[in-house]
Short mmCIF file of C-alpha atoms in Angstrom, two decimals:
data_model
loop_
_atom_site.label_atom_id
_atom_site.label_comp_id
_atom_site.label_asym_id
_atom_site.label_seq_id
_atom_site.Cartn_x
_atom_site.Cartn_y
_atom_site.Cartn_z
CA MET A 1 56.00 -107.76 -144.88
CA GLU A 2 59.11 -106.57 -146.33
CA LEU A 3 60.41 -103.10 -146.08
CA LYS A 4 60.25 -102.78 -150.16
CA ASP A 5 56.27 -103.67 -149.99
CA PHE A 6 55.83 -101.02 -147.18
CA LEU A 7 57.67 -98.29 -149.32
CA GLU A 8 55.93 -99.27 -152.68
CA LYS A 9 52.49 -98.65 -150.62
CA MET A 10 53.75 -95.53 -149.23
CA ASP A 11 54.44 -94.09 -152.43
CA THR A 12 51.23 -94.99 -154.03
CA GLY A 13 49.57 -92.33 -151.72
CA GLU A 14 46.66 -94.56 -150.98
CA GLU A 15 45.19 -94.35 -147.52
CA ILE A 16 46.71 -96.40 -144.80
CA GLU A 17 44.06 -97.82 -142.53
CA ALA A 18 44.47 -97.72 -138.77
CA GLY A 19 45.41 -101.15 -137.40
CA SER A 20 46.28 -102.58 -140.82
CA GLU A 21 49.15 -104.62 -141.85
CA TYR A 22 51.04 -101.41 -143.16
CA HIS A 23 50.24 -99.40 -140.08
CA LEU A 24 51.74 -101.86 -137.76
CA PHE A 25 54.64 -102.43 -139.84
CA MET A 26 55.09 -98.57 -139.58
CA HIS A 27 55.16 -98.88 -135.72
CA ARG A 28 57.71 -101.25 -135.93
CA LEU A 29 59.92 -98.98 -138.12
CA SER A 30 59.30 -96.22 -135.60
CA GLN A 31 60.74 -98.04 -132.70
CA GLU A 32 64.21 -99.02 -134.98
CA ALA A 33 63.97 -95.17 -135.82
CA LEU A 34 63.68 -94.28 -132.13
CA ARG A 35 66.47 -96.57 -131.05
CA ILE A 36 68.98 -95.08 -133.66
CA THR A 37 68.05 -91.40 -133.11
CA MET A 38 68.36 -92.08 -129.35
CA GLU A 39 71.83 -93.18 -129.68
CA MET A 40 72.56 -90.34 -132.27
CA ASN A 41 70.98 -87.53 -129.99
CA ASN A 42 72.35 -88.67 -126.48
CA ALA A 43 76.39 -88.68 -127.22
CA TYR A 44 78.77 -86.95 -129.13
CA HIS A 45 79.68 -88.27 -132.44
CA THR A 46 82.34 -87.47 -134.86
CA PRO A 47 80.85 -86.57 -138.32
CA GLU A 48 81.92 -89.92 -139.76
CA GLU A 49 80.09 -91.68 -136.80
CA LEU A 50 76.89 -89.54 -137.47
CA VAL A 51 77.08 -90.64 -141.24
CA GLU A 52 77.25 -94.32 -140.11
CA LEU A 53 74.13 -93.83 -137.84
CA MET A 54 72.16 -92.11 -140.64
CA ARG A 55 73.13 -94.96 -142.94
CA LYS A 56 71.42 -97.43 -140.32
CA LEU A 57 68.40 -95.04 -139.99
CA THR A 58 67.88 -94.83 -143.77
CA GLY A 59 69.08 -97.90 -145.13
CA GLN A 60 71.00 -96.10 -147.88
CA PRO A 61 74.14 -98.07 -148.21
CA ASP A 62 76.18 -95.59 -150.49
CA PHE A 63 75.54 -92.65 -148.18
CA PRO A 64 76.38 -89.26 -149.97
CA SER A 65 78.49 -86.72 -148.51
CA PHE A 66 76.29 -85.18 -145.58
CA ALA A 67 76.58 -83.31 -142.37
CA LEU A 68 74.43 -82.99 -139.37
CA PHE A 69 74.25 -81.23 -136.12
CA PRO A 70 71.91 -83.27 -133.67
CA PRO A 71 69.64 -83.70 -132.26
CA PHE A 72 67.88 -85.06 -135.14
CA TYR A 73 64.34 -86.87 -135.19
CA THR A 74 62.26 -89.19 -137.47
CA ASP A 75 59.70 -91.63 -136.74
CA CYS A 76 60.48 -93.83 -139.70
CA GLY A 77 63.98 -92.99 -141.38
CA LYS A 78 63.80 -95.48 -144.41
CA ASN A 79 61.96 -93.23 -146.74
CA ILE A 80 64.51 -90.30 -146.42
CA HIS A 81 66.71 -89.91 -149.58
CA PHE A 82 69.79 -87.27 -149.56
CA GLY A 83 71.43 -86.08 -152.31
CA GLN A 84 75.19 -85.11 -152.14
CA ASN A 85 76.25 -82.33 -149.71
CA VAL A 86 73.14 -81.82 -147.60
CA PHE A 87 73.33 -80.24 -144.21
CA VAL A 88 70.78 -80.57 -141.87
CA ASN A 89 70.81 -78.40 -138.78
CA SER A 90 69.95 -79.21 -135.27
CA GLY A 91 66.56 -80.09 -133.92
CA CYS A 92 64.98 -80.92 -137.19
CA ARG A 93 62.08 -83.36 -137.29
CA PHE A 94 61.37 -85.69 -140.37
CA GLN A 95 58.10 -87.47 -140.79
CA ASP A 96 59.07 -89.45 -143.70
CA GLN A 97 56.78 -92.26 -144.18
CA GLY A 98 55.30 -90.53 -147.20
CA GLY A 99 58.99 -89.90 -148.84
CA ILE A 100 61.32 -87.28 -148.28
CA TRP A 101 63.51 -86.61 -151.31
CA ILE A 102 66.23 -83.76 -150.74
CA GLY A 103 68.50 -82.55 -153.49
CA ASP A 104 72.22 -81.94 -153.71
CA ASN A 105 73.50 -79.16 -151.77
CA ALA A 106 70.41 -78.42 -149.72
CA LEU A 107 70.76 -76.67 -146.38
CA ILE A 108 67.94 -77.50 -143.97
CA GLY A 109 67.85 -74.89 -141.07
CA HIS A 110 67.15 -75.41 -137.23
CA ASN A 111 64.17 -77.03 -136.31
CA ALA A 112 62.81 -77.48 -139.66
CA VAL A 113 59.69 -79.86 -139.67
CA LEU A 114 58.95 -82.22 -142.69
CA ALA A 115 55.63 -83.98 -142.56
CA THR A 116 54.54 -86.41 -144.93
CA LEU A 117 51.41 -87.85 -143.31
CA ASN A 118 47.97 -86.55 -143.05
CA HIS A 119 45.14 -88.05 -141.11
CA HIS A 120 41.77 -88.78 -142.50
CA PRO A 121 39.40 -85.71 -142.02
CA ASP A 122 36.38 -87.80 -141.27
CA PRO A 123 36.38 -88.47 -137.48
CA LYS A 124 35.25 -91.88 -137.58
CA LYS A 125 38.42 -92.73 -139.73
CA ARG A 126 40.87 -90.28 -137.86
CA GLY A 127 43.45 -92.95 -137.25
CA ASN A 128 43.78 -93.63 -140.85
CA LEU A 129 46.77 -92.06 -142.62
CA ILE A 130 47.38 -90.69 -146.08
CA PRO A 131 50.98 -90.20 -147.39
CA SER A 132 52.20 -87.68 -149.57
CA ARG A 133 56.01 -87.38 -150.79
CA ILE A 134 57.81 -83.92 -150.09
CA VAL A 135 60.51 -83.13 -152.62
CA ILE A 136 63.11 -80.63 -152.01
CA GLY A 137 65.29 -79.50 -155.01
CA LYS A 138 68.85 -78.85 -155.44
CA ASP A 139 70.49 -75.86 -153.81
CA VAL A 140 67.56 -75.03 -151.70
CA TRP A 141 67.83 -73.25 -148.43
CA PHE A 142 65.40 -73.36 -145.60
CA GLY A 143 65.69 -70.96 -142.80
CA ALA A 144 65.06 -72.05 -139.41
CA ASN A 145 61.80 -73.12 -138.06
CA VAL A 146 60.33 -74.11 -141.49
CA THR A 147 57.43 -76.41 -141.93
CA VAL A 148 56.71 -78.27 -144.85
CA LEU A 149 53.33 -79.95 -145.28
CA PRO A 150 52.70 -83.27 -147.10
CA GLY A 151 52.85 -83.20 -151.12
CA VAL A 152 54.83 -80.15 -151.57
CA THR A 153 57.76 -79.85 -154.02
CA VAL A 154 60.34 -76.89 -153.36
CA GLY A 155 62.04 -76.04 -156.83
CA ASP A 156 65.68 -75.90 -157.43
CA GLY A 157 67.33 -72.89 -155.91
CA ALA A 158 64.58 -71.72 -153.75
CA ILE A 159 64.95 -70.27 -150.29
CA ILE A 160 62.08 -70.69 -147.56
CA ALA A 161 62.45 -68.05 -145.16
CA ALA A 162 62.48 -68.52 -141.29
CA GLY A 163 59.23 -69.47 -139.86
CA ALA A 164 57.55 -70.14 -143.18
CA VAL A 165 54.74 -72.80 -143.14
CA VAL A 166 54.75 -74.21 -146.80
CA THR A 167 51.30 -75.67 -147.87
CA LYS A 168 51.97 -75.58 -151.59
CA ASP A 169 54.64 -75.99 -154.34
CA VAL A 170 57.33 -73.37 -154.48
CA PRO A 171 58.90 -72.79 -157.88
CA PRO A 172 62.70 -72.60 -158.73
CA ASN A 173 64.51 -69.74 -157.63
CA ALA A 174 61.75 -68.30 -155.76
CA VAL A 175 61.81 -66.78 -151.95
CA ALA A 176 58.66 -67.94 -149.83
CA ALA A 177 57.81 -66.55 -146.73
CA GLY A 178 54.88 -66.59 -144.22
CA VAL A 179 51.83 -68.51 -142.85
CA PRO A 180 51.01 -69.87 -145.01
CA ALA A 181 54.03 -69.46 -147.20
CA LYS A 182 53.78 -66.93 -150.33
CA ILE A 183 56.18 -66.14 -152.90
CA ILE A 184 57.66 -62.79 -151.99
CA LYS A 185 60.28 -62.21 -154.68
CA ARG A 186 62.32 -64.21 -157.49
CA ILE A 187 66.10 -64.77 -156.64
CA GLY A 188 68.11 -62.35 -158.98
CA GLU A 189 65.24 -59.88 -159.07
CA ARG A 190 66.29 -56.30 -158.05
CA GLU A 191 64.71 -54.87 -154.86
CA GLU A 192 63.04 -51.51 -155.14
#
């Protein structure tokens, strides 16, 4: 199987059966991601070296301007897509098999978790995986310890408050907070 075939399958959102060719390919990608992130996280690297390691991890040849404070963790790496001027703070975990798309100028706070896979709800099929992409718009800011679940889109200019668990889409220029995250205000609204 080629990477292109794997990514196309993940993009469909169709169930991945445990032990299938796609599932086994996913495990091979995980081993590569573990090797690269281990290198990234266990020694000092200049910003330029970190960009080169992210280029290897993601397979993006023309890697955008980017900043990262390690450690950084992912169990795939090949389905992360960064816009320009993205900053990822330390301790973040991206489960990107289903696809993570991050817009220009996004700021991802400490210990953010972006999860794009669900397990099948039927206990007899629990090992099966259901991928679903996460899309983060331009100029988005995540506070520390944000968790974003599969299939969520966060609109341009939104702010996700520290500790929020985002289970549903967040519209542009909204501030979301809580567990589960709810819209608490719109950016530009006057506080009373």
